[in-house]
Amino acid sequence: MKPAAILPWLQPHWQTLMTAHQQKRLPHALLLGGQRGLGKTQLAEQLVYALLCQDVRPDGSVCGHCRGCHLLSAGHHPDFIRLNPLENSQNILIDQVRGLIQFCTLTSHYGGYQIALIEPAEAMNQNAANGLLKLLEEPPDNTLLILVSHRPMQLLATIRSRCQRFDLGRVNQTEINTWLQAQLEPEQDIDLLLKLTLNAPLAALVLAQGEDMKIRRAVFNDIDGLIQGKIDPVKTAQQWSQYNINYLLYWLITWLMDVIRFSSTAQKQWLVNHDQLSRIEFFSQQLDLKKSFELLELLGEHYRLFNSTANIKPQSLLEVVTMTFVETTLPLRK
Ligand SMILES: [Zn+2]
C-alpha cells in the first residue's frame, strides 16, 4: 500500500479521526462501513500511515520517507497486520485471527501503535468472528483494530457494538459529482453511473472506464431477444456466465424493478436505468406482473447466493433465470 490523498467525500471522517488521534481519544476498534467503491480501504490505509509515520504532519499527511513509511510501502511493517480472505477463499479464517491475537501479545516494535486492518470484516467465518470478539472484549493497550465492511449488518451485533462506527455511505452528492466530472469525459452519464453503483464514486469510475457499460447494453439486447423468443435461453446463460455475475444480477434486478415500477406508476423519475426508457415503457406493457415478481424474487435469491458463497458455477443458475425471462412475457402479446 502507498500513501495517498484523502478523497474529498471522506474528508469529514478524516478530520474526525485526526482530531480524535491528536486528543488521544482514538478507540480500540473502528468499523468503517458502507457500500463497495467508496474508498473505505483507502481511508483505513491512510490512517495506518498517519499513525505509523514518524514525521507525520498535523493534518495527518505523511512524510513518505521515514522508516515507518518505508516499511509500510514495502509491506512488512512489524507493527501492522492485515487480514484479508486468503487466495481461493472468500473467508477470513480462525487461524488468521489467531495470528492477530498472537500479534497483539507482542509489544510494539517502534513504541507506537500496533494496528490490524480486517477487510472485509464480513468475510470472517463464525469461528474467526468469535475469536475476534474475544479480542474486542479485552483489547490490549495501544492497539487499533480497523474493520472495513461493505455490509456491516452481516457482522455479529456484539462485534459492531464494540467498535466505533463510521458510516461512509452518506456522501455529499455535490462533492462526488464534481469529483467524477473531473475524472470522466463530459459525455459520460454520471447520474446513471452512480445509480448503478449505489452512489459509490470509485465504483462508478471503474464502471465508466471498463467494458461493463457495453456489456450491460448487450445484456439488455439479450433480454429483448429472450422475451421475443429470438434467442436461445441456454446459449444466453452460457454467454452471461462469462460476465461479472454481481453486476449482471444487479442490472437484471434493476431492469425488472424499473419495468414493474413503470407499469404501475408510468413515472420515469424513479427509474434506475433511465437511459433505457423506451425499452422499459415497451416491456411494462408486455410482462405478466405476477410472474415478474416471481422472477424478481429468484434474481434476489441468486444475488444473495453469489454474494455469500464461494465457488458457485453460475451457468445452471443463470439458465433458470433466462428461461424464467421467457415465461414472464404475457402469452397473448408474444
Ligand atoms: Zn513517514
Coordinates of C-alpha atoms and ligand atoms in Angstrom, one line a residue:
M1 CA 0.0 0.0 0.0
K2 CA 1.1 3.6 -0.7
P3 CA 0.3 6.9 0.9
A4 CA -2.4 8.7 -1.0
A5 CA -4.5 11.9 -0.8
I6 CA -7.8 11.7 1.2
L7 CA -10.7 11.6 -1.2
P8 CA -12.9 14.7 -0.9
W9 CA -16.1 13.0 0.3
L10 CA -14.1 11.2 3.1
Q11 CA -12.6 14.5 4.4
P12 CA -15.1 14.9 7.3
H13 CA -14.4 11.4 8.5
W14 CA -10.7 12.0 8.2
Q15 CA -11.0 15.2 10.3
T16 CA -12.9 13.3 13.0
L17 CA -10.2 10.6 13.1
M18 CA -7.3 13.0 13.2
T19 CA -8.9 15.1 15.9
A20 CA -9.5 12.0 18.0
H21 CA -5.9 11.0 17.4
Q22 CA -4.5 14.3 18.4
Q23 CA -6.6 14.3 21.6
K24 CA -5.6 10.7 22.3
R25 CA -9.2 9.6 22.1
L26 CA -8.9 7.0 19.3
P27 CA -10.9 3.9 20.3
H28 CA -9.5 0.4 20.3
A29 CA -11.6 -0.6 17.3
L30 CA -13.1 1.2 14.3
L31 CA -15.7 0.0 11.9
L32 CA -15.7 1.7 8.5
G33 CA -18.9 0.7 6.8
G34 CA -20.6 1.5 3.6
Q35 CA -21.2 0.1 0.1
R36 CA -18.4 -1.1 -2.1
G37 CA -16.5 1.6 -4.0
L38 CA -16.5 4.5 -1.5
G39 CA -12.8 4.3 -0.6
K40 CA -13.1 2.7 2.8
T41 CA -9.9 0.7 2.4
Q42 CA -8.0 3.8 1.2
L43 CA -9.2 5.7 4.3
A44 CA -8.1 2.9 6.6
E45 CA -4.7 2.6 4.9
Q46 CA -4.1 6.4 5.2
L47 CA -5.0 6.1 8.9
V48 CA -2.4 3.3 9.3
Y49 CA 0.2 5.6 7.6
A50 CA -0.7 8.6 9.7
L51 CA -0.3 6.6 12.9
L52 CA 2.9 4.8 12.0
C53 CA 4.7 7.6 10.1
Q54 CA 7.4 9.1 12.3
D55 CA 7.2 12.5 10.8
V56 CA 3.5 13.0 10.3
R57 CA 2.1 16.5 9.8
P58 CA -0.7 17.9 11.9
D59 CA -3.3 17.3 9.1
G60 CA -2.3 13.6 9.0
S61 CA -0.4 13.7 5.8
V62 CA 2.7 11.6 5.9
C63 CA 6.4 12.2 5.0
G64 CA 6.8 9.2 2.8
H65 CA 10.5 8.6 3.6
C66 CA 10.8 7.7 7.3
R67 CA 11.4 4.2 8.4
G68 CA 7.6 3.7 9.2
C69 CA 6.6 4.9 5.7
H70 CA 9.2 2.7 4.0
L71 CA 8.2 -0.4 6.0
L72 CA 4.6 0.1 5.2
S73 CA 5.2 0.7 1.5
A74 CA 7.4 -2.4 1.4
G75 CA 4.6 -4.4 3.0
H76 CA 6.4 -5.5 6.2
H77 CA 5.9 -3.1 9.0
P78 CA 6.2 -5.2 12.1
D79 CA 3.5 -3.2 13.9
F80 CA 0.9 -3.7 11.2
I81 CA -1.0 -6.8 10.3
R82 CA -3.6 -7.2 7.6
L83 CA -6.4 -9.9 7.4
N84 CA -7.9 -10.5 4.0
P85 CA -9.6 -13.6 2.6
L86 CA -6.8 -16.0 1.5
E87 CA -6.4 -16.8 -2.1
N88 CA -9.1 -19.1 -3.4
S89 CA -11.2 -18.5 -0.4
Q90 CA -13.9 -15.9 0.3
N91 CA -13.4 -16.2 4.1
I92 CA -11.1 -14.9 6.8
L93 CA -10.4 -17.9 8.9
I94 CA -9.8 -18.6 12.6
D95 CA -6.1 -19.3 12.0
Q96 CA -5.7 -15.8 10.7
V97 CA -7.4 -14.4 13.8
R98 CA -5.2 -16.5 16.0
G99 CA -2.3 -14.9 14.2
L100 CA -3.8 -11.5 15.0
I101 CA -4.2 -12.4 18.7
Q102 CA -0.6 -13.6 18.8
F103 CA 0.5 -10.3 17.1
C104 CA -1.4 -8.3 19.8
T105 CA 0.5 -10.1 22.6
L106 CA 3.9 -8.7 21.3
T107 CA 5.0 -5.3 22.3
S108 CA 5.2 -2.6 19.7
H109 CA 8.5 -2.7 17.8
Y110 CA 8.8 1.1 17.4
G111 CA 6.9 2.2 20.5
G112 CA 3.8 3.4 18.8
Y113 CA 0.5 1.8 17.8
Q114 CA 0.0 -1.8 16.8
I115 CA -2.6 -1.8 14.0
A116 CA -4.7 -4.5 12.4
L117 CA -6.8 -4.0 9.3
I118 CA -9.5 -6.6 8.7
E119 CA -11.1 -6.3 5.3
P120 CA -13.8 -7.1 4.5
A121 CA -14.8 -7.9 8.1
E122 CA -17.9 -9.7 7.0
A123 CA -15.7 -12.3 5.3
M124 CA -14.8 -13.7 8.8
N125 CA -16.4 -17.1 9.3
Q126 CA -18.2 -17.8 12.5
N127 CA -15.1 -19.2 14.4
A128 CA -13.0 -16.2 13.2
A129 CA -15.7 -13.7 14.3
N130 CA -15.9 -15.4 17.7
G131 CA -12.1 -15.2 18.0
L132 CA -12.1 -11.5 17.2
L133 CA -14.9 -10.9 19.6
K134 CA -12.7 -12.2 22.5
L135 CA -10.0 -9.8 21.4
L136 CA -12.5 -6.9 21.3
E137 CA -13.8 -7.8 24.8
E138 CA -10.3 -7.3 26.2
P139 CA -8.4 -5.0 23.9
P140 CA -4.7 -4.6 24.5
D141 CA -3.3 -1.1 25.1
N142 CA -2.0 0.9 22.1
T143 CA -3.7 -1.4 19.7
L144 CA -6.1 -0.3 17.0
L145 CA -8.3 -2.8 15.1
I146 CA -9.7 -1.3 11.9
L147 CA -12.7 -3.3 10.5
V148 CA -13.7 -2.4 6.9
S149 CA -17.1 -3.7 5.9
H150 CA -19.3 -3.5 2.8
R151 CA -22.1 -5.0 4.8
P152 CA -21.7 -4.1 8.4
M153 CA -25.2 -5.5 9.3
Q154 CA -23.8 -9.0 8.5
L155 CA -21.3 -8.7 11.4
L156 CA -22.2 -10.0 14.8
A157 CA -24.1 -7.3 16.7
T158 CA -21.6 -7.9 19.6
I159 CA -18.7 -7.0 17.3
R160 CA -20.5 -3.9 15.9
S161 CA -21.3 -2.7 19.4
R162 CA -17.6 -2.9 20.4
C163 CA -16.4 -0.7 17.6
Q164 CA -16.7 3.0 16.9
R165 CA -18.7 3.1 13.7
F166 CA -18.2 5.3 10.8
D167 CA -20.9 5.2 8.1
L168 CA -19.1 6.3 4.9
G169 CA -22.1 5.7 2.7
R170 CA -23.6 9.1 3.4
V171 CA -21.7 11.1 0.9
N172 CA -22.1 14.7 -0.2
Q173 CA -23.7 14.5 -3.6
T174 CA -22.3 17.7 -5.0
E175 CA -18.8 16.7 -3.9
I176 CA -18.9 13.3 -5.6
N177 CA -20.5 14.7 -8.8
T178 CA -17.7 17.3 -9.0
W179 CA -15.1 14.7 -8.4
L180 CA -16.5 12.4 -11.1
Q181 CA -16.8 15.2 -13.6
A182 CA -13.1 15.9 -13.2
Q183 CA -12.2 12.2 -13.8
L184 CA -14.6 11.4 -16.7
E185 CA -15.2 12.5 -20.3
P186 CA -18.1 15.0 -20.5
E187 CA -20.4 12.6 -22.4
Q188 CA -20.5 10.1 -19.5
D189 CA -23.8 9.9 -17.7
I190 CA -22.7 10.4 -14.1
D191 CA -26.2 10.2 -12.7
L192 CA -26.6 6.8 -14.3
L193 CA -23.2 5.5 -13.2
L194 CA -23.9 6.5 -9.6
K195 CA -27.4 4.9 -9.7
L196 CA -25.8 1.6 -11.0
T197 CA -23.2 1.6 -8.2
L198 CA -25.4 2.5 -5.3
N199 CA -23.8 6.0 -5.2
A200 CA -20.3 4.9 -4.8
P201 CA -17.9 7.2 -6.7
L202 CA -14.9 4.9 -7.0
A203 CA -17.1 2.1 -8.3
A204 CA -18.8 4.5 -10.7
L205 CA -15.4 5.4 -12.1
V206 CA -14.4 1.8 -12.6
L207 CA -17.7 1.1 -14.3
A208 CA -17.2 4.0 -16.7
Q209 CA -13.7 3.1 -17.6
G210 CA -14.1 -0.6 -18.3
E211 CA -16.1 -2.6 -20.7
D212 CA -19.0 -3.2 -18.4
M213 CA -21.3 -0.5 -19.7
K214 CA -21.1 -2.1 -23.2
I215 CA -21.8 -5.5 -21.7
R216 CA -24.8 -4.0 -19.9
R217 CA -26.2 -2.8 -23.2
A218 CA -25.6 -6.3 -24.7
V219 CA -27.5 -7.9 -21.8
F220 CA -30.5 -5.6 -22.4
N221 CA -30.4 -6.6 -26.0
D222 CA -30.4 -10.2 -24.9
I223 CA -33.4 -9.7 -22.7
D224 CA -35.3 -8.3 -25.8
G225 CA -34.3 -11.4 -27.7
L226 CA -35.3 -13.8 -24.9
I227 CA -38.7 -12.2 -24.4
Q228 CA -39.4 -12.1 -28.1
G229 CA -38.3 -15.7 -28.4
K230 CA -35.5 -14.8 -30.8
I231 CA -32.5 -16.2 -28.9
D232 CA -31.8 -19.4 -27.0
P233 CA -32.0 -19.2 -23.2
V234 CA -29.3 -21.9 -22.7
K235 CA -26.8 -20.2 -25.0
T236 CA -27.6 -16.8 -23.5
A237 CA -27.0 -18.2 -20.0
Q238 CA -23.7 -19.6 -21.2
Q239 CA -22.7 -16.1 -22.5
W240 CA -23.9 -14.3 -19.3
S241 CA -21.9 -16.7 -17.1
Q242 CA -18.7 -15.1 -18.6
Y243 CA -19.7 -11.7 -17.2
N244 CA -19.2 -10.2 -13.7
I245 CA -22.1 -12.0 -12.0
N246 CA -22.6 -9.4 -9.4
Y247 CA -23.0 -6.6 -12.0
L248 CA -25.1 -8.9 -14.2
L249 CA -27.6 -9.8 -11.5
Y250 CA -27.8 -6.2 -10.3
W251 CA -28.6 -5.0 -13.8
L252 CA -31.3 -7.6 -14.2
I253 CA -32.8 -6.8 -10.9
T254 CA -32.9 -3.0 -11.5
W255 CA -34.2 -3.5 -15.1
L256 CA -37.0 -5.7 -13.8
M257 CA -37.8 -3.3 -10.9
D258 CA -37.9 -0.4 -13.4
V259 CA -40.3 -2.3 -15.6
I260 CA -42.6 -3.2 -12.7
R261 CA -42.4 0.3 -11.3
F262 CA -43.2 1.9 -14.6
S263 CA -46.1 -0.4 -15.2
S264 CA -47.8 0.8 -12.0
T265 CA -46.8 4.5 -12.0
A266 CA -45.8 5.4 -15.6
Q267 CA -43.4 7.8 -13.8
K268 CA -39.9 8.0 -15.2
Q269 CA -38.1 10.0 -12.5
W270 CA -37.6 6.9 -10.2
L271 CA -36.0 4.7 -12.9
V272 CA -32.5 3.4 -12.3
N273 CA -31.9 2.6 -16.0
H274 CA -33.2 6.0 -17.2
D275 CA -31.2 5.6 -20.5
Q276 CA -33.5 2.6 -21.3
L277 CA -36.8 4.5 -21.1
S278 CA -38.4 3.4 -24.4
R279 CA -37.5 -0.2 -23.7
I280 CA -38.8 -0.1 -20.1
E281 CA -42.0 1.6 -21.4
F282 CA -42.5 -1.2 -24.0
F283 CA -41.9 -4.1 -21.7
S284 CA -44.0 -2.6 -18.9
Q285 CA -47.0 -3.5 -21.2
Q286 CA -45.7 -6.9 -22.2
L287 CA -44.8 -8.5 -18.9
D288 CA -47.0 -10.7 -16.7
L289 CA -46.8 -8.8 -13.4
K290 CA -47.2 -11.8 -11.1
K291 CA -44.5 -13.7 -12.9
S292 CA -42.3 -10.6 -12.9
F293 CA -42.4 -10.6 -9.1
E294 CA -41.5 -14.3 -9.0
L295 CA -38.6 -13.6 -11.3
L296 CA -37.5 -10.7 -9.1
E297 CA -37.5 -12.9 -6.1
L298 CA -35.5 -15.5 -8.0
L299 CA -32.9 -12.9 -9.0
G300 CA -32.7 -11.6 -5.4
E301 CA -32.0 -15.1 -4.1
H302 CA -29.3 -15.6 -6.7
Y303 CA -27.8 -12.2 -5.9
R304 CA -27.6 -13.2 -2.2
L305 CA -26.2 -16.6 -3.0
F306 CA -23.4 -15.3 -5.2
N307 CA -22.5 -12.7 -2.6
S308 CA -22.3 -15.2 0.2
T309 CA -20.9 -18.4 -1.2
A310 CA -17.6 -19.2 -2.9
N311 CA -17.2 -21.4 -6.0
I312 CA -20.8 -21.4 -7.4
K313 CA -21.0 -22.4 -11.0
P314 CA -23.2 -19.6 -12.5
Q315 CA -24.2 -21.3 -15.7
S316 CA -27.0 -23.6 -14.4
L317 CA -28.4 -20.9 -12.1
L318 CA -28.4 -18.4 -15.0
E319 CA -30.3 -20.9 -17.2
V320 CA -33.1 -20.8 -14.7
V321 CA -33.1 -17.0 -15.0
T322 CA -33.1 -16.9 -18.8
M323 CA -35.8 -19.5 -19.0
T324 CA -37.9 -17.6 -16.5
F325 CA -37.5 -14.4 -18.5
V326 CA -39.0 -16.2 -21.5
E327 CA -42.0 -17.3 -19.4
T328 CA -42.5 -13.8 -17.9
T329 CA -44.0 -12.4 -21.1
L330 CA -47.8 -12.4 -21.4
P331 CA -48.7 -15.2 -23.8
L332 CA -51.3 -13.1 -25.8
R333 CA -48.8 -10.4 -26.6
K334 CA -45.8 -12.5 -27.8
Ligands
ZN1 ZN 6.8 8.9 7.3

